PDB file of C-alpha atoms in Angstrom:
ATOM      1  CA  MET A   1     -66.201  48.338  10.977  1.00 46.00           C
ATOM      2  CA  TRP A   2     -64.867  45.691   8.571  1.00 48.00           C
ATOM      3  CA  GLY A   3     -63.700  48.474   6.190  1.00 49.00           C
ATOM      4  CA  MET A   4     -61.473  49.854   9.000  1.00 49.00           C
ATOM      5  CA  ASP A   5     -60.087  46.471   9.951  1.00 53.00           C
ATOM      6  CA  LEU A   6     -59.296  45.636   6.251  1.00 45.00           C
ATOM      7  CA  ASN A   7     -57.604  48.922   5.807  1.00 47.00           C
ATOM      8  CA  VAL A   8     -55.368  48.342   8.901  1.00 44.00           C
ATOM      9  CA  PHE A   9     -54.703  44.835   7.689  1.00 42.00           C
ATOM     10  CA  SER A  10     -53.809  46.102   4.184  1.00 46.00           C
ATOM     11  CA  THR A  11     -51.482  48.685   5.585  1.00 44.00           C
ATOM     12  CA  ALA A  12     -49.715  46.171   7.905  1.00 43.00           C
ATOM     13  CA  LEU A  13     -49.391  43.640   5.078  1.00 39.00           C
ATOM     14  CA  THR A  14     -47.935  46.301   2.739  1.00 42.00           C
ATOM     15  CA  ALA A  15     -45.457  47.317   5.515  1.00 43.00           C
ATOM     16  CA  VAL A  16     -44.426  43.615   5.890  1.00 40.00           C
ATOM     17  CA  VAL A  17     -43.929  43.142   2.163  1.00 39.00           C
ATOM     18  CA  VAL A  18     -41.935  46.303   1.745  1.00 38.00           C
ATOM     19  CA  GLY A  19     -39.761  45.185   4.689  1.00 42.00           C
ATOM     20  CA  PHE A  20     -39.049  41.797   3.127  1.00 39.00           C
ATOM     21  CA  LEU A  21     -38.297  43.444  -0.122  1.00 38.00           C
ATOM     22  CA  ALA A  22     -35.851  45.994   1.412  1.00 39.00           C
ATOM     23  CA  ILE A  23     -34.147  43.204   3.303  1.00 40.00           C
ATOM     24  CA  GLY A  24     -33.852  41.059   0.158  1.00 42.00           C
ATOM     25  CA  GLY A  25     -32.631  43.997  -1.794  1.00 41.00           C
ATOM     26  CA  CYS A  26     -29.729  44.549   0.505  1.00 39.00           C
ATOM     27  CA  ALA A  27     -28.749  40.947   0.550  1.00 38.00           C
ATOM     28  CA  SER A  28     -25.650  40.101  -1.378  1.00 41.00           C
ATOM     29  CA  GLN A  29     -26.304  39.171  -4.958  1.00 41.00           C
ATOM     30  CA  PRO A  30     -24.912  35.853  -6.284  1.00 44.00           C
ATOM     31  CA  LYS A  31     -21.752  36.436  -8.407  1.00 52.00           C
ATOM     32  CA  VAL A  32     -22.171  35.994 -12.042  1.00 49.00           C
ATOM     33  CA  LYS A  33     -19.907  33.342 -13.543  1.00 58.00           C
ATOM     34  CA  VAL A  34     -17.398  34.759 -15.978  1.00 60.00           C
ATOM     35  CA  THR A  35     -17.313  32.543 -19.028  1.00 80.00           C
ATOM     36  CA  GLU A  36     -14.371  34.319 -20.768  1.00 86.00           C
ATOM     37  CA  THR A  37     -10.828  33.333 -20.065  1.00 85.00           C
ATOM     38  CA  PRO A  38      -8.864  36.207 -18.533  1.00 84.00           C
ATOM     39  CA  ARG A  39      -6.313  37.718 -20.837  1.00 83.00           C
ATOM     40  CA  THR A  40      -2.841  38.689 -19.854  1.00 78.00           C
ATOM     41  CA  VAL A  41      -0.791  41.292 -21.697  1.00 77.00           C
ATOM     42  CA  GLN A  42       2.970  41.818 -21.356  1.00 71.00           C
ATOM     43  CA  LEU A  43       3.522  45.558 -21.515  1.00 71.00           C
ATOM     44  CA  HIS A  44       6.677  47.243 -22.898  1.00 70.00           C
ATOM     45  CA  GLN A  45       6.399  49.991 -20.390  1.00 73.00           C
ATOM     46  CA  SER A  46       6.353  49.055 -16.759  1.00 71.00           C
ATOM     47  CA  TRP A  47       5.163  51.109 -13.810  1.00 72.00           C
ATOM     48  CA  GLU A  48       4.916  50.172 -10.055  1.00 77.00           C
ATOM     49  CA  VAL A  49       1.189  50.901  -9.795  1.00 80.00           C
ATOM     50  CA  GLN A  50      -1.020  49.162 -12.441  1.00 78.00           C
ATOM     51  CA  PRO A  51      -4.824  49.083 -12.894  1.00 82.00           C
ATOM     52  CA  GLY A  52      -6.374  46.376 -10.929  1.00 81.00           C
ATOM     53  CA  ASP A  53      -3.879  46.827  -8.066  1.00 82.00           C
ATOM     54  CA  ASP A  54      -4.915  47.460  -4.483  1.00 82.00           C
ATOM     55  CA  VAL A  55      -3.421  50.354  -2.700  1.00 81.00           C
ATOM     56  CA  ALA A  56      -4.421  50.910   0.955  1.00 82.00           C
ATOM     57  CA  GLY A  57      -7.703  49.013   0.254  1.00 85.00           C
ATOM     58  CA  HIS A  58      -8.593  50.944  -2.867  1.00 77.00           C
ATOM     59  CA  LEU A  59      -8.815  49.595  -6.364  1.00 78.00           C
ATOM     60  CA  ILE A  60      -6.469  51.353  -8.997  1.00 82.00           C
ATOM     61  CA  ALA A  61      -8.748  51.952 -11.979  1.00 78.00           C
ATOM     62  CA  GLY A  62      -6.316  53.761 -14.275  1.00 78.00           C
ATOM     63  CA  GLY A  63      -2.665  54.565 -14.878  1.00 79.00           C
ATOM     64  CA  LEU A  64      -0.213  56.137 -17.198  1.00 81.00           C
ATOM     65  CA  GLY A  65      -1.230  55.584 -20.774  1.00 85.00           C
ATOM     66  CA  ASP A  66      -5.032  55.779 -19.973  1.00 89.00           C
ATOM     67  CA  VAL A  67      -7.411  58.302 -21.145  1.00 90.00           C
ATOM     68  CA  ALA A  68      -9.883  58.993 -18.353  1.00 90.00           C
ATOM     69  CA  ILE A  69     -13.453  59.814 -19.433  1.00 90.00           C
ATOM     70  CA  ALA A  70     -16.036  61.110 -16.897  1.00 88.00           C
ATOM     71  CA  LEU A  71     -19.451  60.089 -18.149  1.00 89.00           C
ATOM     72  CA  GLN A  72     -22.753  61.575 -17.277  1.00 84.00           C
ATOM     73  CA  GLY A  73     -24.374  58.950 -14.997  1.00 87.00           C
ATOM     74  CA  SER A  74     -24.243  55.272 -15.938  1.00 92.00           C
ATOM     75  CA  GLN A  75     -23.710  55.217 -19.791  1.00 94.00           C
ATOM     76  CA  ASN A  76     -23.727  52.386 -22.257  1.00 96.00           C
ATOM     77  CA  LEU A  77     -20.443  51.687 -23.956  1.00 97.00           C
ATOM     78  CA  TYR A  78     -20.232  50.020 -27.379  1.00 97.00           C
ATOM     79  CA  ALA A  79     -17.797  47.799 -29.402  1.00 97.00           C
ATOM     80  CA  PRO A  80     -15.785  50.221 -31.702  1.00 95.00           C
ATOM     81  CA  VAL A  81     -15.383  47.305 -34.124  1.00 95.00           C
ATOM     82  CA  SER A  82     -16.382  43.659 -34.109  1.00 97.00           C
ATOM     83  CA  GLY A  83     -14.229  41.731 -31.602  1.00 98.00           C
ATOM     84  CA  ARG A  84     -14.021  40.006 -28.218  1.00 98.00           C
ATOM     85  CA  LEU A  85     -14.314  41.352 -24.650  1.00 98.00           C
ATOM     86  CA  GLN A  86     -12.261  39.419 -22.024  1.00 98.00           C
ATOM     87  CA  PRO A  87     -11.580  39.934 -18.345  1.00 97.00           C
ATOM     88  CA  HIS A  88      -8.096  41.312 -17.794  1.00 94.00           C
ATOM     89  CA  SER A  89      -7.525  42.496 -14.152  1.00 88.00           C
ATOM     90  CA  PRO A  90      -9.902  43.377 -11.361  1.00 87.00           C
ATOM     91  CA  GLY A  91     -12.196  46.095 -12.819  1.00 88.00           C
ATOM     92  CA  CYS A  92     -10.537  45.918 -16.262  1.00 94.00           C
ATOM     93  CA  ALA A  93     -11.267  44.234 -19.576  1.00 97.00           C
ATOM     94  CA  ILE A  94      -9.402  43.718 -22.771  1.00 97.00           C
ATOM     95  CA  PHE A  95     -11.164  44.118 -26.180  1.00 98.00           C
ATOM     96  CA  SER A  96      -9.460  42.636 -29.201  1.00 98.00           C
ATOM     97  CA  SER A  97     -10.466  42.436 -32.824  1.00 98.00           C
ATOM     98  CA  GLU A  98      -9.279  40.596 -35.963  1.00 97.00           C
ATOM     99  CA  GLU A  99     -10.145  43.819 -37.860  1.00 95.00           C
ATOM    100  CA  LEU A 100      -7.396  45.526 -35.845  1.00 95.00           C
ATOM    101  CA  PRO A 101      -5.078  42.625 -34.916  1.00 96.00           C
ATOM    102  CA  ILE A 102      -2.165  44.808 -33.826  1.00 96.00           C
ATOM    103  CA  TYR A 103      -4.235  46.862 -31.295  1.00 97.00           C
ATOM    104  CA  LEU A 104      -5.882  46.012 -28.011  1.00 97.00           C
ATOM    105  CA  PHE A 105      -8.178  48.180 -26.021  1.00 97.00           C
ATOM    106  CA  ARG A 106      -8.137  48.027 -22.351  1.00 96.00           C
ATOM    107  CA  PHE A 107     -11.257  49.344 -20.466  1.00 97.00           C
ATOM    108  CA  CYS A 108     -11.238  49.955 -16.680  1.00 94.00           C
ATOM    109  CA  GLY A 109     -14.472  50.875 -14.861  1.00 94.00           C
ATOM    110  CA  LEU A 110     -16.788  48.803 -16.973  1.00 94.00           C
ATOM    111  CA  LYS A 111     -19.776  47.542 -15.184  1.00 94.00           C
ATOM    112  CA  ASP A 112     -21.876  44.567 -16.177  1.00 94.00           C
ATOM    113  CA  PRO A 113     -19.555  43.598 -18.968  1.00 96.00           C
ATOM    114  CA  LYS A 114     -20.933  41.537 -21.895  1.00 97.00           C
ATOM    115  CA  TRP A 115     -18.096  39.083 -22.230  1.00 97.00           C
ATOM    116  CA  GLY A 116     -17.368  37.256 -25.412  1.00 97.00           C
ATOM    117  CA  GLN A 117     -17.792  38.053 -29.167  1.00 98.00           C
ATOM    118  CA  ARG A 118     -19.498  41.378 -29.922  1.00 97.00           C
ATOM    119  CA  ARG A 119     -20.397  42.970 -33.189  1.00 97.00           C
ATOM    120  CA  ALA A 120     -19.393  46.587 -33.957  1.00 95.00           C
ATOM    121  CA  GLY A 121     -21.835  48.840 -32.086  1.00 95.00           C
ATOM    122  CA  GLU A 122     -23.021  46.189 -29.732  1.00 97.00           C
ATOM    123  CA  MET A 123     -23.111  47.107 -26.046  1.00 97.00           C
ATOM    124  CA  LEU A 124     -19.932  46.154 -24.069  1.00 98.00           C
ATOM    125  CA  GLY A 125     -21.299  47.216 -20.618  1.00 97.00           C
ATOM    126  CA  LYS A 126     -21.944  50.364 -18.691  1.00 96.00           C
ATOM    127  CA  ALA A 127     -19.611  52.918 -16.917  1.00 95.00           C
ATOM    128  CA  GLU A 128     -19.852  56.047 -14.868  1.00 94.00           C
ATOM    129  CA  PHE A 129     -16.106  56.723 -15.187  1.00 91.00           C
ATOM    130  CA  LEU A 130     -14.130  54.899 -17.853  1.00 93.00           C
ATOM    131  CA  ASN A 131     -10.282  54.651 -18.291  1.00 93.00           C
ATOM    132  CA  VAL A 132      -9.436  53.576 -21.917  1.00 94.00           C
ATOM    133  CA  ALA A 133      -5.959  52.481 -22.959  1.00 94.00           C
ATOM    134  CA  VAL A 134      -4.957  51.529 -26.575  1.00 95.00           C
ATOM    135  CA  LEU A 135      -2.116  49.174 -26.954  1.00 95.00           C
ATOM    136  CA  ASN A 136      -0.079  48.446 -30.029  1.00 96.00           C
ATOM    137  CA  ARG A 137       1.698  45.161 -30.538  1.00 96.00           C
ATOM    138  CA  ARG A 138       5.460  45.684 -31.051  1.00 95.00           C
ATOM    139  CA  LYS A 139       7.764  43.342 -33.166  1.00 94.00           C
ATOM    140  CA  ASP A 140       9.089  41.724 -29.835  1.00 94.00           C
ATOM    141  CA  GLY A 141       5.479  40.632 -29.041  1.00 93.00           C
ATOM    142  CA  LYS A 142       5.088  43.137 -26.067  1.00 93.00           C
ATOM    143  CA  TRP A 143       2.381  45.796 -26.109  1.00 94.00           C
ATOM    144  CA  ALA A 144       2.967  49.595 -26.005  1.00 94.00           C
ATOM    145  CA  PHE A 145       0.493  52.303 -25.122  1.00 92.00           C
ATOM    146  CA  VAL A 146      -0.510  54.523 -28.072  1.00 93.00           C
ATOM    147  CA  GLU A 147      -2.850  57.513 -28.180  1.00 90.00           C
ATOM    148  CA  PRO A 148      -6.547  56.561 -29.037  1.00 89.00           C
ATOM    149  CA  SER A 149      -8.108  58.442 -32.018  1.00 89.00           C
ATOM    150  CA  LYS A 150     -11.176  60.617 -31.346  1.00 90.00           C
ATOM    151  CA  GLN A 151     -13.135  58.495 -33.739  1.00 90.00           C
ATOM    152  CA  ILE A 152     -12.475  55.288 -31.878  1.00 91.00           C
ATOM    153  CA  LEU A 153     -13.468  56.988 -28.570  1.00 91.00           C
ATOM    154  CA  GLU A 154     -16.616  58.323 -30.232  1.00 91.00           C
ATOM    155  CA  ASN A 155     -17.440  54.771 -31.487  1.00 93.00           C
ATOM    156  CA  ILE A 156     -17.122  53.517 -27.792  1.00 94.00           C
ATOM    157  CA  LEU A 157     -19.245  56.229 -26.418  1.00 93.00           C
ATOM    158  CA  LYS A 158     -22.152  56.390 -28.968  1.00 91.00           C
ATOM    159  CA  PRO A 159     -23.997  53.593 -30.653  1.00 83.00           C
ATOM    160  CA  LEU A 160     -22.947  52.928 -34.344  1.00 77.00           C
ATOM    161  CA  GLN A 161     -24.846  55.060 -36.719  1.00 69.00           C
ATOM    162  CA  ILE A 162     -25.793  52.957 -39.808  1.00 60.00           C
ATOM    163  CA  SER A 163     -26.537  55.148 -42.837  1.00 55.00           C
ATOM    164  CA  SER A 164     -29.126  53.925 -45.379  1.00 53.00           C
ATOM    165  CA  PHE A 165     -28.994  54.833 -48.993  1.00 51.00           C
TER     166      PHE A 165
END
């Protein structure tokens, strides 16, 4: 008789615990405080719709000058060189490097970004769909879109391979 009562009690307790976990899992999560200063970039080219804009309640994630990459599920993304990841606009980040001072990388679609200084090959965040734009500084101080190299894109998509001799 006790075995049956304990079994019913155990099942009921399990159901209550699962219910509380389900409710807690659906509750809004606290926002993570961004410790990096957002970076603004003055572009040479200007278009009406920009990444980060809201159009009819939808976030624009890319635009002219971006390379759109469909990833297979949520994939880790890596720093192509040592540098700094900063917020840019809603859903977008800017990566800059002293190694490549005349270039900026704009990433839109980055989830769980790892703000601040990153070494080459360190994780920047994750994405399921990524828009990448490479910007080149012009003599007038503005930035212009340039085509990214396949090597840079590969460095962003795959962890850095360190060869040993």
